[in-house]
Structures are given as C-alpha cells and as structure tokens.
C-alpha cells in the first residue's frame, strides 16, 4: 500500500454539517410558492395606486396573506397545475415589504415595489454563474468576504474526510456557485479524494479530476460514485501526472473544448508527502523545483480554461529550518507570470491536522521559543483568464 493511501485518515467523528446545500438556499429558509401570474397582477395593481395610504394598505394585505394563507382572497397562493409559479424566500420577502411600508415618500415606496416586481418577473444572471442578481438577498450564504473562518467541514453525503490533505467541501462548493453555471465543466488537476467531483454532482456541474496516485484515484472514484447523481452530470477521474496528462483527448471524449472552472489544490510542497513518486509535487527536492513542477501543471491545464472564466488555487505556506516559506505567494507569482488577472486572495482558517491536534501547547511553546507564529491559515487565490 502506498504512502498516500496510508495517509488516509478516518475523521468521521467530525461529521457535522455546517453548510447546507447552498443551491437550495431559497428553500432552506421557508419559501412561499405563489401563482406567478396572479402575484404579478396584484403587484401591478398596487403600483397603480397613487395614494400612499392605499398603497401601503395593499402591502399590509399581502403580508397578511403570507402570514395567514387562509386570508388569501386574491388567490395568490392558488397553484394552477398548468400555470407558472414562483417561490420566494419568506424572510426576504417580508423584509422587502417592510421596506415599502417604511418608505417616507410615495416615490421611494414605488422604487422598492418596482424592485420587487422585477425580481418576480425577471431573472438576471452574470455570464459566469446562476445567481439571480434581482434576488441577490436570497443568497446570503454565499461568502463574499475575503476572510473565511469555517470550523466545521461538511461531511454530509459522500464526503467522508478520509483523506489526509483534502480540502473542505465548502471550498469547491463556494467556487462553483460563484464561478459556474449548471451544466458547466470543472477541471480539478489534483483531485485527491474527489471532493470537487462530489460537489459537482450535488450542484449539477460536470467534473474531470486528475490524480497521480492510482490507489487514491480508485478510492475517490468509488466515493464519487456513491454520491447521488440527481442532475445527471458526468464525472471522470483520470490517473495521471497533471503536468503531462493529455487534457485535450479527455475533453474530446466528452465533446467539449474547454472547461469553465479550473481548481488546483496541489501538495503544499513536502508538508504532507503523498507518495515517493518523483512525479508527485510533494517529492520536489526544493522550493524552486516545486514551483517549476507547479508551473508545468499550470501550463498544461490553463489552455483549456475558457476566456473570462476563473482559476481557483488553494495553497498554504510552509515553515522550514526556522524560516517561513511563502509558498502561496510564490505559486501565485507563477500564475501571474502567465498573464492571469488576480481577482481575490481569500485567507481561510486552517483546520488542525490530526498530527497537530492535542499538541497545541507544544506548538505554542515552540512558537514562543522560535519567534514564529503557528500556521492557522491557507489561501484560496482567484485568477481570471483574460
Ligand atoms: C492536497 S491534495 C488534493 C486533495 C483534494 N483537494 C481533496 O479534497 O481530496 C494533492 C493531491 O495531488 C496529488 N498529486 C501530486 N502530484 C501530482 C501530479 N503531478 N499530478 C496529479 N496529481 C498529483 C497527490 O497525490 C494528492 O492526492
């Protein structure tokens, strides 16, 4: 058995769900399903009112219907089997209605009302994701800050946390929601235990992963297979060296030319030795050699990323012989050298590895003696292809 497989650890004790399926955000907070046509008519009638008092009265009536469906004499909640429906998140809708009620002028009230009407009638998304910008308030679980403190991994579904050195599912999850649309293709050049592909299946994205270690790749395949494929997407794990794997042939097989998101979570040089294979980035003899190898992976994979799309690099720094090695920034430089646009550097807290857990005091002592700080973070760096 290879070292990489020996490194698989059973962390099932940490199985706590932090993030629910973000895709279903509008449904996790309690939603109200309206008859779309009737709701639009109702909102239009309110909008015709030029008497602020009567306008607000109608808004109060709508709030009453939401809070007590029995009072729905307008039939807003009557679902017609052949008609169109719209589900709105209850708390967001109530807050929008309150905003209208609190408006000091008729003009302001109508401004909020129009915004609500647009959100009901239209869908406005960007080129890179499915977030409906007209209802952006409903996506409050999508992180937009650059400091991520996530202390629990999502180990629901097929995520088992068995692989030492994997990333928490929330990372690919967040990346896919922000930077892909349903049906897009994601390439992970260091797929390890398959975390990215499991998330692909959950979110309806197609995924290709490359992994050097055949035993790890095999185990990942089994794990990914266990995740229910409710969106009918394609996922594939290729065993190979990401520096040289013929990505074009893989894409040809799926009749695509490019992918819409590239994820890389390489070894943080030799912090964890994944194998003894000299093709493994964790066996690089020096930082320079690691960066050279990493650059080769970038050169091999990035030509297949669609223009205007994103490349997420997940990496941490290392400490060696009394010196902090800024591996993250060195690696970032490798990508920037190749003409990519840096969009964000996210600093994410670092989960304690099993090795370091229970050794907190020893590390603190070492830090005080050695004049350094204990690693508690890693980076998610985001680049855009120009
Ligand atoms: C940090 S882990 C990735 C973990 C993954 N994100 C997950 O959640 O399981 C890095 C992986 O890269 C693999 N690896 C190292 N060198 C490689 C190479 N040249 N080509 C492909 N995979 C490689 C290692 O075997 C290891 O599984």
mmCIF file with all atom_site columns, N, CA and C in Angstrom, residues 145-150 329 344-350 376-381:
data_model
loop_
_atom_site.group_PDB
_atom_site.id
_atom_site.type_symbol
_atom_site.label_atom_id
_atom_site.label_alt_id
_atom_site.label_comp_id
_atom_site.label_asym_id
_atom_site.label_entity_id
_atom_site.label_seq_id
_atom_site.pdbx_PDB_ins_code
_atom_site.Cartn_x
_atom_site.Cartn_y
_atom_site.Cartn_z
_atom_site.occupancy
_atom_site.B_iso_or_equiv
_atom_site.pdbx_formal_charge
_atom_site.auth_seq_id
_atom_site.auth_comp_id
_atom_site.auth_asym_id
_atom_site.auth_atom_id
_atom_site.pdbx_PDB_model_num
ATOM 1  N N  . UNK A 1 145 ? -16.863 37.786 1.539  1.00 0.00 ? 145 UNK A N  1
ATOM 2  C CA . UNK A 1 145 ? -15.719 38.392 2.250  1.00 0.00 ? 145 UNK A CA 1
ATOM 3  C C  . UNK A 1 145 ? -14.467 37.565 2.016  1.00 0.00 ? 145 UNK A C  1
ATOM 4  N N  . UNK A 1 146 ? -13.311 38.212 2.193  1.00 0.00 ? 146 UNK A N  1
ATOM 5  C CA . UNK A 1 146 ? -12.060 37.506 1.888  1.00 0.00 ? 146 UNK A CA 1
ATOM 6  C C  . UNK A 1 146 ? -11.485 36.751 3.089  1.00 0.00 ? 146 UNK A C  1
ATOM 7  N N  . UNK A 1 147 ? -12.156 36.825 4.230  1.00 0.00 ? 147 UNK A N  1
ATOM 8  C CA . UNK A 1 147 ? -11.666 36.061 5.385  1.00 0.00 ? 147 UNK A CA 1
ATOM 9  C C  . UNK A 1 147 ? -12.677 34.964 5.703  1.00 0.00 ? 147 UNK A C  1
ATOM 10 N N  . UNK A 1 148 ? -12.252 33.738 5.567  1.00 0.00 ? 148 UNK A N  1
ATOM 11 C CA . UNK A 1 148 ? -13.165 32.605 5.781  1.00 0.00 ? 148 UNK A CA 1
ATOM 12 C C  . UNK A 1 148 ? -12.789 31.859 7.061  1.00 0.00 ? 148 UNK A C  1
ATOM 13 N N  . UNK A 1 149 ? -13.684 31.915 8.019  1.00 0.00 ? 149 UNK A N  1
ATOM 14 C CA . UNK A 1 149 ? -13.473 31.132 9.231  1.00 0.00 ? 149 UNK A CA 1
ATOM 15 C C  . UNK A 1 149 ? -14.513 30.009 9.209  1.00 0.00 ? 149 UNK A C  1
ATOM 16 N N  . UNK A 1 150 ? -14.103 28.879 8.735  1.00 0.00 ? 150 UNK A N  1
ATOM 17 C CA . UNK A 1 150 ? -15.020 27.737 8.638  1.00 0.00 ? 150 UNK A CA 1
ATOM 18 C C  . UNK A 1 150 ? -14.476 26.664 9.564  1.00 0.00 ? 150 UNK A C  1
ATOM 19 N N  . UNK A 1 329 ? 2.397   32.658 -2.016 1.00 0.00 ? 329 UNK A N  1
ATOM 20 C CA . UNK A 1 329 ? 2.682   33.825 -2.857 1.00 0.00 ? 329 UNK A CA 1
ATOM 21 C C  . UNK A 1 329 ? 3.629   33.481 -4.001 1.00 0.00 ? 329 UNK A C  1
ATOM 22 N N  . UNK A 1 344 ? -8.885  37.797 -6.352 1.00 0.00 ? 344 UNK A N  1
ATOM 23 C CA . UNK A 1 344 ? -9.022  37.803 -4.885 1.00 0.00 ? 344 UNK A CA 1
ATOM 24 C C  . UNK A 1 344 ? -8.002  36.881 -4.242 1.00 0.00 ? 344 UNK A C  1
ATOM 25 N N  . UNK A 1 345 ? -7.643  37.249 -3.032 1.00 0.00 ? 345 UNK A N  1
ATOM 26 C CA . UNK A 1 345 ? -6.893  36.304 -2.192 1.00 0.00 ? 345 UNK A CA 1
ATOM 27 C C  . UNK A 1 345 ? -7.742  36.113 -0.940 1.00 0.00 ? 345 UNK A C  1
ATOM 28 N N  . UNK A 1 346 ? -8.233  34.914 -0.792 1.00 0.00 ? 346 UNK A N  1
ATOM 29 C CA . UNK A 1 346 ? -9.052  34.603 0.386  1.00 0.00 ? 346 UNK A CA 1
ATOM 30 C C  . UNK A 1 346 ? -8.135  33.955 1.419  1.00 0.00 ? 346 UNK A C  1
ATOM 31 N N  . UNK A 1 347 ? -8.247  34.401 2.640  1.00 0.00 ? 347 UNK A N  1
ATOM 32 C CA . UNK A 1 347 ? -7.486  33.766 3.719  1.00 0.00 ? 347 UNK A CA 1
ATOM 33 C C  . UNK A 1 347 ? -8.479  32.920 4.498  1.00 0.00 ? 347 UNK A C  1
ATOM 34 N N  . UNK A 1 348 ? -8.183  31.642 4.557  1.00 0.00 ? 348 UNK A N  1
ATOM 35 C CA . UNK A 1 348 ? -9.107  30.704 5.194  1.00 0.00 ? 348 UNK A CA 1
ATOM 36 C C  . UNK A 1 348 ? -8.433  30.068 6.391  1.00 0.00 ? 348 UNK A C  1
ATOM 37 N N  . UNK A 1 349 ? -9.152  29.932 7.479  1.00 0.00 ? 349 UNK A N  1
ATOM 38 C CA . UNK A 1 349 ? -8.526  29.295 8.638  1.00 0.00 ? 349 UNK A CA 1
ATOM 39 C C  . UNK A 1 349 ? -8.193  27.839 8.313  1.00 0.00 ? 349 UNK A C  1
ATOM 40 N N  . UNK A 1 350 ? -7.184  27.388 8.931  1.00 0.00 ? 350 UNK A N  1
ATOM 41 C CA . UNK A 1 350 ? -6.644  26.074 8.640  1.00 0.00 ? 350 UNK A CA 1
ATOM 42 C C  . UNK A 1 350 ? -7.152  25.110 9.687  1.00 0.00 ? 350 UNK A C  1
ATOM 43 N N  . UNK A 1 376 ? -2.195  29.024 10.894 1.00 0.00 ? 376 UNK A N  1
ATOM 44 C CA . UNK A 1 376 ? -3.623  28.825 11.109 1.00 0.00 ? 376 UNK A CA 1
ATOM 45 C C  . UNK A 1 376 ? -4.409  29.187 9.853  1.00 0.00 ? 376 UNK A C  1
ATOM 46 N N  . UNK A 1 377 ? -3.698  29.421 8.772  1.00 0.00 ? 377 UNK A N  1
ATOM 47 C CA . UNK A 1 377 ? -4.439  29.818 7.572  1.00 0.00 ? 377 UNK A CA 1
ATOM 48 C C  . UNK A 1 377 ? -3.826  29.255 6.299  1.00 0.00 ? 377 UNK A C  1
ATOM 49 N N  . UNK A 1 378 ? -4.658  29.231 5.288  1.00 0.00 ? 378 UNK A N  1
ATOM 50 C CA . UNK A 1 378 ? -4.194  28.900 3.937  1.00 0.00 ? 378 UNK A CA 1
ATOM 51 C C  . UNK A 1 378 ? -4.919  29.858 2.990  1.00 0.00 ? 378 UNK A C  1
ATOM 52 N N  . UNK A 1 379 ? -4.634  29.755 1.711  1.00 0.00 ? 379 UNK A N  1
ATOM 53 C CA . UNK A 1 379 ? -5.195  30.726 0.768  1.00 0.00 ? 379 UNK A CA 1
ATOM 54 C C  . UNK A 1 379 ? -6.067  30.066 -0.290 1.00 0.00 ? 379 UNK A C  1
ATOM 55 N N  . UNK A 1 380 ? -7.063  30.810 -0.718 1.00 0.00 ? 380 UNK A N  1
ATOM 56 C CA . UNK A 1 380 ? -7.773  30.448 -1.948 1.00 0.00 ? 380 UNK A CA 1
ATOM 57 C C  . UNK A 1 380 ? -7.539  31.656 -2.853 1.00 0.00 ? 380 UNK A C  1
ATOM 58 N N  . UNK A 1 381 ? -6.730  31.445 -3.885 1.00 0.00 ? 381 UNK A N  1
ATOM 59 C CA . UNK A 1 381 ? -6.402  32.564 -4.770 1.00 0.00 ? 381 UNK A CA 1
ATOM 60 C C  . UNK A 1 381 ? -7.220  32.442 -6.047 1.00 0.00 ? 381 UNK A C  1
#
